[in-house]
Short mmCIF file of C-alpha atoms and ligand atoms in Angstrom, two decimals:
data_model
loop_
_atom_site.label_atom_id
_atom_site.label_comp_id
_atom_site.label_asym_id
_atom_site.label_seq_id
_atom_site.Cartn_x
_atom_site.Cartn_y
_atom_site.Cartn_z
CA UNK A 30 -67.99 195.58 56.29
CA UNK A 31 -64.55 193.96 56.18
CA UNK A 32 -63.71 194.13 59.81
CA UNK A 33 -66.92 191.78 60.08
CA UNK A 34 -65.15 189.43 57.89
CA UNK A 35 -64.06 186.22 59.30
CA UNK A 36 -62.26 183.09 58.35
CA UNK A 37 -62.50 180.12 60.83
CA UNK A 38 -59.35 178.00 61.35
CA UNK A 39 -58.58 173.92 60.97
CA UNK A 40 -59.19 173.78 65.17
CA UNK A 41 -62.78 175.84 64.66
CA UNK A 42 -61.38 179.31 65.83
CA UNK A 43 -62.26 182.37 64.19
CA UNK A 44 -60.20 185.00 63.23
CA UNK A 45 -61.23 188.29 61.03
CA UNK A 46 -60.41 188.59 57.81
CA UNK A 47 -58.55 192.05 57.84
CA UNK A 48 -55.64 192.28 60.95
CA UNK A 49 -53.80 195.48 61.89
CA UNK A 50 -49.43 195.46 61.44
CA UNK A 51 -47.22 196.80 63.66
CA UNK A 52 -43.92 196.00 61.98
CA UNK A 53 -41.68 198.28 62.23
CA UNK A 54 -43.89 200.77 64.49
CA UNK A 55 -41.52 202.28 67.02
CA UNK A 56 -42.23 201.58 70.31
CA UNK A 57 -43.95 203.98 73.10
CA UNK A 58 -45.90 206.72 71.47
CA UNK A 59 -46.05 205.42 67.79
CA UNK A 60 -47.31 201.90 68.67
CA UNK A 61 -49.63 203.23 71.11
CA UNK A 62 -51.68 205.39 68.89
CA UNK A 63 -51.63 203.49 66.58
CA UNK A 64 -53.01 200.93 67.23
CA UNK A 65 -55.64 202.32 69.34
CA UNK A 66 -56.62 204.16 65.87
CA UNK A 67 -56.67 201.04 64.85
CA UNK A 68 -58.93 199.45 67.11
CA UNK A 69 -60.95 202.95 67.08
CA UNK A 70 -61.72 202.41 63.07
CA UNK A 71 -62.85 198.90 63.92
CA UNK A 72 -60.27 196.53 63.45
CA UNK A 73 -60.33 193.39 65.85
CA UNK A 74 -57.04 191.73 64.87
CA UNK A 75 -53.70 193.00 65.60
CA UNK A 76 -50.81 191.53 64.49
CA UNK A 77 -46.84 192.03 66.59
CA UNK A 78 -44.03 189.85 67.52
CA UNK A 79 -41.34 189.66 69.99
CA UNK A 80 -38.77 191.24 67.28
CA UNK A 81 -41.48 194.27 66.75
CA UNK A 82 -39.91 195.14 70.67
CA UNK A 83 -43.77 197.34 70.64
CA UNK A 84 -45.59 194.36 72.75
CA UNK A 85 -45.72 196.44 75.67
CA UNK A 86 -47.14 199.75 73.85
CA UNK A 87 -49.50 197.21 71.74
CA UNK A 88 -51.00 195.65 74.82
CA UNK A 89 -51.71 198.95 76.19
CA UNK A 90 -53.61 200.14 74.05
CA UNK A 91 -55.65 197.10 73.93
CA UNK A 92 -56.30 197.77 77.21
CA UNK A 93 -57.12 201.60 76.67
CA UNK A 94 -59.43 200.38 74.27
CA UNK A 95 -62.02 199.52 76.66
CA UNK A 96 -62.91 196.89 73.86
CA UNK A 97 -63.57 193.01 75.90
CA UNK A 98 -60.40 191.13 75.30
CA UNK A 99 -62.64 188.35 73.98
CA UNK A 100 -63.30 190.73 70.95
CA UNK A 101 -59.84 191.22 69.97
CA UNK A 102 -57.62 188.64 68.09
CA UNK A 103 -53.80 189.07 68.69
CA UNK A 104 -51.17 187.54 67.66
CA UNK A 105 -47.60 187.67 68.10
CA UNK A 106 -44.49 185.16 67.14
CA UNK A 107 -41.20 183.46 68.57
CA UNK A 108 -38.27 185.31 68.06
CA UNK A 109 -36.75 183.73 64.76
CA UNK A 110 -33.40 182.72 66.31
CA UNK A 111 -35.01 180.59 69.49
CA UNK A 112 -35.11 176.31 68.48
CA UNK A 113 -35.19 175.56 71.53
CA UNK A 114 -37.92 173.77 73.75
CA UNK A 115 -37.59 175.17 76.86
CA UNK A 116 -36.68 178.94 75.80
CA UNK A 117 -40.14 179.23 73.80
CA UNK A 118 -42.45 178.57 77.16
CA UNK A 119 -40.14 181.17 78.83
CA UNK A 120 -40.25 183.99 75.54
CA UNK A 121 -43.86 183.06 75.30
CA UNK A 122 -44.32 183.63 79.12
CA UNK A 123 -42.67 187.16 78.19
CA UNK A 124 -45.00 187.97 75.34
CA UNK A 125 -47.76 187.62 77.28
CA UNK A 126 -46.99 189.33 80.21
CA UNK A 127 -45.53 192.66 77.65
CA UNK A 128 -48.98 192.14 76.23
CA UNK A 129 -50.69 192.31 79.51
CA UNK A 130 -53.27 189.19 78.82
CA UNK A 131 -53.28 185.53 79.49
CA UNK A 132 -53.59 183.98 76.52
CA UNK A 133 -52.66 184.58 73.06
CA UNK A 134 -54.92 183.69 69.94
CA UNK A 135 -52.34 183.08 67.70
CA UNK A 136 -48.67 182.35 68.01
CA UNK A 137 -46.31 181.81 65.22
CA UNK A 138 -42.59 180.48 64.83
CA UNK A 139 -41.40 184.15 63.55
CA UNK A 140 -38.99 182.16 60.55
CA UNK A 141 -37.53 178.84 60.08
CA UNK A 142 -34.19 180.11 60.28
CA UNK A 143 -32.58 183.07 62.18
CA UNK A 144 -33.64 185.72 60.47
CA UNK A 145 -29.34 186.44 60.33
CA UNK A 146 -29.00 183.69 58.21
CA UNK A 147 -32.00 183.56 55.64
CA UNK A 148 -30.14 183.76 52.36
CA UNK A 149 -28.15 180.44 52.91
CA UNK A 150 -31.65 178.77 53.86
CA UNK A 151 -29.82 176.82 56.59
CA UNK A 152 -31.96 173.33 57.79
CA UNK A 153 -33.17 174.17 61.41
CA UNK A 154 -35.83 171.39 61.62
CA UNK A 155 -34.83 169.83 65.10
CA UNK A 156 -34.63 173.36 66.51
CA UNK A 157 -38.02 174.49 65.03
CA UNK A 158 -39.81 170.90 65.98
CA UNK A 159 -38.37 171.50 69.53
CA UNK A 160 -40.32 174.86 69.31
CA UNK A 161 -43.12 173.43 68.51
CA UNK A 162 -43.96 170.81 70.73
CA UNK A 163 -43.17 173.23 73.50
CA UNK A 164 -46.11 175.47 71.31
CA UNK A 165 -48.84 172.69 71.29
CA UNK A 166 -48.21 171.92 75.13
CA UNK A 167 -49.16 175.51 75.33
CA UNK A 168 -51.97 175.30 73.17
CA UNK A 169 -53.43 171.48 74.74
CA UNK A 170 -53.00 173.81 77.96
CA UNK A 171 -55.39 176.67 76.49
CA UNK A 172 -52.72 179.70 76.50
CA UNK A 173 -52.98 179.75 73.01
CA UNK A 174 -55.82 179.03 70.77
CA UNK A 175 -54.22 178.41 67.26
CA UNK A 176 -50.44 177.76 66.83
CA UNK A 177 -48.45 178.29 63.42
CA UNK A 178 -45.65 179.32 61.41
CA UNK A 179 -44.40 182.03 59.34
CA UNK A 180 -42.09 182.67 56.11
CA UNK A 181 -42.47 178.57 55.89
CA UNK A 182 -41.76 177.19 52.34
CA UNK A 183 -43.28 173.93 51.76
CA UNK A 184 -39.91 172.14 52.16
CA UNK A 185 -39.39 173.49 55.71
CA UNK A 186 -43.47 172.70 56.06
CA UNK A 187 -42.66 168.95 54.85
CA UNK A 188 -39.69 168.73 57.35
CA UNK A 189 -41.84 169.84 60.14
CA UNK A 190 -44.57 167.69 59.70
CA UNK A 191 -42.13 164.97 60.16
CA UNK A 192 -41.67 165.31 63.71
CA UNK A 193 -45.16 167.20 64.96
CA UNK A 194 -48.58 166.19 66.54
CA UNK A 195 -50.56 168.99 65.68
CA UNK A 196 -50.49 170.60 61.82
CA UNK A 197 -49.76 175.01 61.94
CA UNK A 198 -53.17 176.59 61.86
CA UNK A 199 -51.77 179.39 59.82
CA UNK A 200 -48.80 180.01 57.78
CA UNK A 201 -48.29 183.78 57.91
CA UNK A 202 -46.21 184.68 54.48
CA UNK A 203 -44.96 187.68 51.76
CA UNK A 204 -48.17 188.23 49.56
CA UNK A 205 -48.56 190.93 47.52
CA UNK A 206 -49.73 191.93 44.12
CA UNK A 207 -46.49 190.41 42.00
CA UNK A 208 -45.64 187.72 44.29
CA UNK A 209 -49.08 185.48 44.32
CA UNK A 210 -47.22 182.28 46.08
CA UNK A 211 -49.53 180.33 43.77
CA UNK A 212 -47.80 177.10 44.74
CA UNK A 213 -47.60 177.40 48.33
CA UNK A 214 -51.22 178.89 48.82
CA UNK A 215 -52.03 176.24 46.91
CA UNK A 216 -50.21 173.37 49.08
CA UNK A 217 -51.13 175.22 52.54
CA UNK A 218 -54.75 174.54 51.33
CA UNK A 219 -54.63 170.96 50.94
CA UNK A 220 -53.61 170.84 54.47
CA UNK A 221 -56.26 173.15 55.67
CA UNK A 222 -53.28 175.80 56.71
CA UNK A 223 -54.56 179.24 56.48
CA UNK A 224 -53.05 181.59 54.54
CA UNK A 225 -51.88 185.15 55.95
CA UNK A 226 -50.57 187.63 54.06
CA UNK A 227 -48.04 190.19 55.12
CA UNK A 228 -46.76 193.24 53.61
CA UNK A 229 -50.04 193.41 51.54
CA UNK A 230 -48.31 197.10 49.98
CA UNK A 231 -45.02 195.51 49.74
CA UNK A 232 -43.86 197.41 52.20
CA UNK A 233 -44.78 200.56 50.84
CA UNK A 234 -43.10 199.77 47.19
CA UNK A 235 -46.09 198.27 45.48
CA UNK A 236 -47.11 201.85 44.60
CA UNK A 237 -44.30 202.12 41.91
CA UNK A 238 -46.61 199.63 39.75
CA UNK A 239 -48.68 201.65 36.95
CA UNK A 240 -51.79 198.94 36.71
CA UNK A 241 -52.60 199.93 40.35
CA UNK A 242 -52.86 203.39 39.33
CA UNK A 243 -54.98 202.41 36.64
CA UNK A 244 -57.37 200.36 38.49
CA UNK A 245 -57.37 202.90 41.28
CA UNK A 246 -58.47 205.14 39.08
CA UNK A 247 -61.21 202.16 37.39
CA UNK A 248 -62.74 201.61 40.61
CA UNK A 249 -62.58 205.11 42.13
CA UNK A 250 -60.55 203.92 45.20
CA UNK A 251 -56.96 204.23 46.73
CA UNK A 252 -53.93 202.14 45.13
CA UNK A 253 -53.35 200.73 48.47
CA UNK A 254 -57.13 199.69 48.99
CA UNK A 255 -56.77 197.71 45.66
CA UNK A 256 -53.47 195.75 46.60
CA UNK A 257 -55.16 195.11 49.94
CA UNK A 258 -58.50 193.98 48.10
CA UNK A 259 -56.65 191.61 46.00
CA UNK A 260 -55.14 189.36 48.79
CA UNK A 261 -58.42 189.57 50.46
CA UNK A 262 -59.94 188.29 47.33
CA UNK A 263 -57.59 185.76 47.25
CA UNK A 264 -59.33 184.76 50.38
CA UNK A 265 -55.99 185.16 52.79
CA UNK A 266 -56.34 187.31 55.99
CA UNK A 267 -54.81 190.42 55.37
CA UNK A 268 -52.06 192.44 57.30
CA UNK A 269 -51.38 195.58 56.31
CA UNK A 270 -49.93 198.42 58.39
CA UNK A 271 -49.60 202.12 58.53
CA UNK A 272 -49.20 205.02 61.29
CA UNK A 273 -51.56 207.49 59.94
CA UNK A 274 -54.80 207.33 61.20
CA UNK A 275 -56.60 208.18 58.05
CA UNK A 276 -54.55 205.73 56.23
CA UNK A 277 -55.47 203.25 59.00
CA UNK A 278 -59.22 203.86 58.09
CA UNK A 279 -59.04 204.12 54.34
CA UNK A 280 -56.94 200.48 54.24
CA UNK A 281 -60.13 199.04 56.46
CA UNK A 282 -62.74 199.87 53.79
CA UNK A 283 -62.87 197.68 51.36
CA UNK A 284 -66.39 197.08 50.51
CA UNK A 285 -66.14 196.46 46.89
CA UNK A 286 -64.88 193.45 44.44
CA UNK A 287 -62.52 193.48 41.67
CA UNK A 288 -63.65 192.18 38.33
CA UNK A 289 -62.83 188.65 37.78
CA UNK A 290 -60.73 190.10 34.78
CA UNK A 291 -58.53 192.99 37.16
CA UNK A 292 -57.95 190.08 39.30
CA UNK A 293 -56.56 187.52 36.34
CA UNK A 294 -54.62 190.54 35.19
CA UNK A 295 -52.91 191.25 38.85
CA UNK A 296 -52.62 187.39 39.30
CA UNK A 297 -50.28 187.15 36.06
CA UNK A 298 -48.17 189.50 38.10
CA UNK A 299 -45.21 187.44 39.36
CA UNK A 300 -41.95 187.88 40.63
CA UNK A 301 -42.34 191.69 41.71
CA UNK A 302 -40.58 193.14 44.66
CA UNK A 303 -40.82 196.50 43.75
CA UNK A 304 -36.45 197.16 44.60
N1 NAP B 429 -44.00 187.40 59.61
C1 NAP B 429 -43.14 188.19 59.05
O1 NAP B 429 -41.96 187.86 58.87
C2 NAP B 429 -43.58 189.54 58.58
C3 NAP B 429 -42.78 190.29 57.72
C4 NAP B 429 -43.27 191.52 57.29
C5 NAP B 429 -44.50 191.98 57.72
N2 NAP B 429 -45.25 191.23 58.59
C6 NAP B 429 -46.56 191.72 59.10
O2 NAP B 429 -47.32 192.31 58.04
C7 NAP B 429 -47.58 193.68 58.36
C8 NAP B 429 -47.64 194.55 57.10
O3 NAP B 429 -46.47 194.49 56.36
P1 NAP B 429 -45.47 195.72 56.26
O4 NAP B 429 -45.29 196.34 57.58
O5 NAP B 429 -44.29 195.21 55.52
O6 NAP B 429 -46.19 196.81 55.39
P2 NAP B 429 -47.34 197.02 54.31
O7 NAP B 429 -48.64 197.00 54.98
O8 NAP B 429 -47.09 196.16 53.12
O9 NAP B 429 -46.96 198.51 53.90
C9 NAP B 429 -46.75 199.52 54.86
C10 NAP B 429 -46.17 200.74 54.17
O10 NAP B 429 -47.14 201.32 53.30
C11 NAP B 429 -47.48 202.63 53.78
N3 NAP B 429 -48.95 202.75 53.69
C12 NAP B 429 -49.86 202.07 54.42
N4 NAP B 429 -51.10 202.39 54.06
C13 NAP B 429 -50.99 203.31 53.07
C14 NAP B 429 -51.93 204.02 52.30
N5 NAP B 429 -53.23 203.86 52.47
N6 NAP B 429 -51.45 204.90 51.37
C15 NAP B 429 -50.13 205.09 51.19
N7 NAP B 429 -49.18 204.42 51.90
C16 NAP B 429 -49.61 203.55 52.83
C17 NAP B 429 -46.98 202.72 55.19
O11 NAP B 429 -46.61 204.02 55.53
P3 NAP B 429 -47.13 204.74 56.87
O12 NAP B 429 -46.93 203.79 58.00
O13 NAP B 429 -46.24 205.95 56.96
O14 NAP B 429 -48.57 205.08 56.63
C18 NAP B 429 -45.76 201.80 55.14
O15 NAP B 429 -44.65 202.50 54.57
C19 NAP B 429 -46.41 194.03 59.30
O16 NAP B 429 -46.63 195.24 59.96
C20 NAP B 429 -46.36 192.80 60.16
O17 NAP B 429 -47.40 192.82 61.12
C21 NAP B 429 -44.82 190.02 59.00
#
């Protein structure tokens, strides 16, 4: 069973394999129920952020749950815009208390840049090592148990390490069938980073490639249970997201393996994004 799938971090903590999204999942009703039919189909790993604005309706349905907190690995992430020391103990302060608990598994630096200003790719090392010294004084202090980064190249990884005690845990990144990251999975591994990958579907678009049909059709499964297989396979923990229930369960079963030649076939894939 995937949910019973687990990868264990650089610092010994355990995370499962398969994690819920909630990107883009209003907040209030939507967020609520859906993640409780998350939790209800048996994943244990939920994924939000302070830019999601559905913390509060997240955490509540953890709680509704009735499932032992200890049992459920969240995450969430600093707002992309905040480099600043002081501003990520208060924000993290805030995530916590919108997600009702008292410490978070995972915490990420959402971006190294405002997300605003992405396309110039503007250098905010200083800001983002600020950030994260404020994160590992948190984590030394047990209010989070793994600390890391997301949407991190390796040049903004290399800049980082400059100034930093403790190396990200996780670097939480665009993987999908098309866009393998070959180089950065590949680097992150050599420094015992984990790998996440988000918008397993592409965001819904992946289903515009024929092959998936095809292999859908091959292995008798859904197209979106073979682009979520493959980054599994690739042995990154998995985010993918929906609001439908039945989608919710279908994208949690996943207990079969691609033939090493599908997989060489989908890993040739690059440079997709499905616009
Ligand atoms: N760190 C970052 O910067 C970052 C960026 C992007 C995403 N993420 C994380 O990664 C998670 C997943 O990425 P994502 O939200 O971009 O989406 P995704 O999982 O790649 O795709 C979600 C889309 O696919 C649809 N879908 C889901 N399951 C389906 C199925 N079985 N059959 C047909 N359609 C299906 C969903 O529609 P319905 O909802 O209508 O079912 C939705 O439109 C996010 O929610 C977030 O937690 C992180």
């Amino acid at each position: 069973m995937v949910f019973k799938q687990t990868k264990t971090l650089s610092n010994g903590v355990i995370i499962p394999l398969l994690g819920f999204g909630t990107w883009q999942i209003k907040d209030g009703e939507d967020a609520y129920s859906s993640t409780l039919a998350a939790l209800t189909a048996g994943y244990r790993h939920i994924d939000t952020a302070a830019a999601y604005r559905n913390e509060s309706s997240v955490g509540r349905a953890i709680k509704d749950s009735g499932i032992p907190r200890n049992q459920i690995f969240i995450t969430t992430k600093l707002e992309s815009h905040l480099k600043d020391y002081k501003q990520t103990f208060i924000e993290f302060e805030q995530s916590s208390i919108r997600l009702g608990v008292d410490y978070i598994d995972l915490y990420l630096i959402h971006a190294p840049w405002p997300w605003s200003e992405w396309r110039t790719n503007p250098d905010y090392t200083q800001g983002n090592i600020a950030a994260w010294k404020a994160m590992e004084e948190l984590y030394r202090a047990k209010k989070i148990r793994a600390i890391g980064v997301s949407n991190f190249e390796i040049e903004h990884l290399e800049r980082l390490f400059k100034g930093i005690d403790i190396l990200p845990h996780v670097n939480q990144i665009p993987l999908w069938i098309g866009r393998p990251q070959k180089q950065l999975r590949s680097y992150c591994e050599g420094k015992k980073i984990a790998i996440e990958a988000y918008s397993p579907l592409a965001t819904g678009r992946i289903f515009k490639l024929e092959l998936l049909n095809e292999l859908a059709k091959k292995y008798g499964k859904t197209a979106a249970q073979i682009a979520i297989r493959f980054t599994v396979e690739l042995g990154a923990i998995t985010l993918p997201k929906s609001t439908h229930p039945e989608r919710i369960r279908e994208n949690g079963m996943l207990d079969f393996k691609l033939e090493k030649i599908d997989l060489e076939k989908l890993l040739a894939l690059e440079n997709l994004d499905y616009r």
